[in-house]
């Protein structure tokens, strides 16, 4: 229990009030708890988790990630009133372990319906520690037990304990009680005393970058802020109240945010020495509301709808919820009153995952105005019906998120400076051969005239921070260039709200400079790719932080390094002009592969076409470089490195627009989870899952090998007005591109190639589209939302944006085969018509949008306008999740620059479709 440093009556008085209130209510509360406990016992479901209405316990349905380790979604997890309140329940060797700290090895898991028990077999092999983690049903909750195969090794005494982590956004500011009398509130800001906890003498050796990280952090751990035998969390929150009692060691509450902003509250008990069976025994009693059902969720577009197009909301319902068969649309009048505009029946419910879904079609509502949807006791926030509903959904992505992500320049917005000119000391060739953190890999010790550790001049220009970190991921750079070039040329996008001065390294928002912002952004990206060819001779893997201290940096990217070129002859703190002895310069990973090369050629050719007339000298440089690289690649094809580094080791780097679709098959491997499977027999066992090979070589190489130079040939054909050999190469590749297997991958871009193909090509493409559409609806019907589902360990919004763009171009080419509803459905999904909540995935866009994102300002619980988050994932086996008021889960919240660029295309596509109807083109 934290003791106050001095008496503060204002601070203590609320606790006294709470104690008096609890004392007065004690008999009633106790009776109600007893009644509730006797009324229910969780059972093991067919999906092998413990469940009762309002409460579920999962055990290792997902495992720790092979690259990122702790993602806060594995081991023992608890879902209370359809909120995942706790995760990572298992033995750990630290009170508040961080992302890369040691975790147990899962050897198997079991589910026994007869005894109502979940069991996981686990071990820390390096310490000779093997144990089982059991979660057993009992009246009113579960018992958690740790059974050791043999007594705890002496070296782990005081170190090994059972941890269960609780979500901060639910509990901070809420009350807790220890042993029924000691009261407190979960802190909003961590401020616990810290102590040093040094590594064990024979602890398994970590990767060098983890060792350096631990040293840089000082080996610190917080002290607990509460301790006792029984702790009730969320005393004042009926939705989240849960009591935990320990039969063995004391319970301790820690604040994981003392060590990292993405930490959770940790409830922990140490494993006592000398015990085996029942080394840890907890009884967990969630205060489940009797007969609780989840309120209906009305999924709809937060920006509204165009009058003459299809309008549909999706109702997400608890399977036990019994509600009305109709829903209503109410018009919000000028005086604040509501007037019914429409009432209609909802469709019969269909099950999907944990819930059931009905649809509400309100297409007949066409009059412009403000509306809400009402179903049962739920009412949405207001949204417009307007001819310009989609006119302003993409600008924030272009002029806020993408602009804020610009590297090597300062970015200002009125009084605010988003960041100063960053990474002016870029960069050193990666000095370490082999795999680094975040899936990065340097294949060779030398590259041309450079060796590892050398400064490569001219690389401190252009590019965008990739995501919530500050990497220059090559796939992301190439995707942004091509997406924005596509948007500019397709929609004649002359929008201008930025001033960009590359010479002075200054960018300012809300200050037009006479040059379209898409053109300036394409130029910014082209400068980086040209620098690679001019200074290194080829495309590269990208530029990355040298250590985890920088990698975890939050805030102004310019403060990560000193901006001076590293000179090893200088002392560690010595500065001489533009040089210093501080080795903080980012590392340039010069690893190359054919994917990088061909798509860099495509990006430079697209940039040349866009820059012509604005910066003719740079346009010529782009085109000349692209042609030279094409010739070089044809004469001496780049091979995939033996290391297997395909680049873009994280799925956020896979572009969502299909322009660079070849990367999707190459980048999803490293962050795809490896999940233990378990059979559904009464007593079942599963073997330990193994991590997948980091990107699977065979299928992906083959997939990329089909027309690997298609995009380069297409962009060069456009940039050269159909010159050879690009036009002939398009004609040669065309039949391969329009197969059913390729159409969704990148074959749809053949629409853009039609002017350079044979006269009969459009008829061939038309037949291919017919075949494609015949199977598409069946695929999309797999979920209630009619878009690709999010089935991986990273939210799937990118695939939905991809669908919006792909279907727009097919609609424009073949409007009789592909209707406009596909693009609008996908766009409406991003804007709120999706599972879990109706929050817009585009930060700051729509009446209700995600305003806590995994961006580089997440330490402030903030967002960057226009950032597009990945969206919901499925907490296996069946719980769709997107936590609205928490921004520290990268798989749900991390906005990436490539996603924003794709959204610029998709948003313009939706707006263009509605304008077509107004202009009589539909």
mmCIF file of N, CA, C and O in Angstrom, residues 4 8 18 93 398 435 592 623 643 879:
data_model
loop_
_atom_site.group_PDB
_atom_site.id
_atom_site.type_symbol
_atom_site.label_atom_id
_atom_site.label_comp_id
_atom_site.label_asym_id
_atom_site.label_seq_id
_atom_site.Cartn_x
_atom_site.Cartn_y
_atom_site.Cartn_z
ATOM 1 N N UNK A 4 1.181 7.839 2.181
ATOM 2 C CA UNK A 4 1.304 9.243 1.784
ATOM 3 C C UNK A 4 2.525 9.882 2.412
ATOM 4 O O UNK A 4 2.893 9.584 3.550
ATOM 5 N N UNK A 8 -2.828 14.702 3.653
ATOM 6 C CA UNK A 8 -3.573 15.518 2.689
ATOM 7 C C UNK A 8 -5.041 15.177 2.850
ATOM 8 O O UNK A 8 -5.520 14.159 2.355
ATOM 9 N N UNK A 18 -15.647 6.491 0.794
ATOM 10 C CA UNK A 18 -15.790 5.180 0.165
ATOM 11 C C UNK A 18 -15.919 4.087 1.217
ATOM 12 O O UNK A 18 -16.766 3.192 1.121
ATOM 13 N N UNK A 93 9.157 -13.502 -14.635
ATOM 14 C CA UNK A 93 10.326 -13.362 -13.761
ATOM 15 C C UNK A 93 10.574 -11.924 -13.344
ATOM 16 O O UNK A 93 11.595 -11.629 -12.715
ATOM 17 N N UNK A 398 -3.980 13.406 -45.928
ATOM 18 C CA UNK A 398 -2.944 13.989 -46.787
ATOM 19 C C UNK A 398 -2.192 15.108 -46.083
ATOM 20 O O UNK A 398 -0.956 15.159 -46.108
ATOM 21 N N UNK A 435 20.057 -10.577 -38.402
ATOM 22 C CA UNK A 435 18.749 -10.055 -38.021
ATOM 23 C C UNK A 435 18.846 -9.132 -36.823
ATOM 24 O O UNK A 435 19.549 -9.400 -35.861
ATOM 25 N N UNK A 592 19.067 -5.681 -50.654
ATOM 26 C CA UNK A 592 18.219 -5.463 -51.829
ATOM 27 C C UNK A 592 17.536 -6.772 -52.201
ATOM 28 O O UNK A 592 17.989 -7.858 -51.831
ATOM 29 N N UNK A 623 12.755 9.712 -64.201
ATOM 30 C CA UNK A 623 12.532 8.836 -65.351
ATOM 31 C C UNK A 623 13.841 8.215 -65.831
ATOM 32 O O UNK A 623 13.904 7.005 -66.128
ATOM 33 N N UNK A 643 19.259 -14.598 -46.653
ATOM 34 C CA UNK A 643 18.736 -14.446 -45.298
ATOM 35 C C UNK A 643 17.232 -14.566 -45.253
ATOM 36 O O UNK A 643 16.660 -14.726 -44.195
ATOM 37 N N UNK A 879 -13.572 -13.507 -30.089
ATOM 38 C CA UNK A 879 -13.936 -12.219 -29.494
ATOM 39 C C UNK A 879 -13.391 -11.069 -30.339
ATOM 40 O O UNK A 879 -12.189 -10.784 -30.300
#
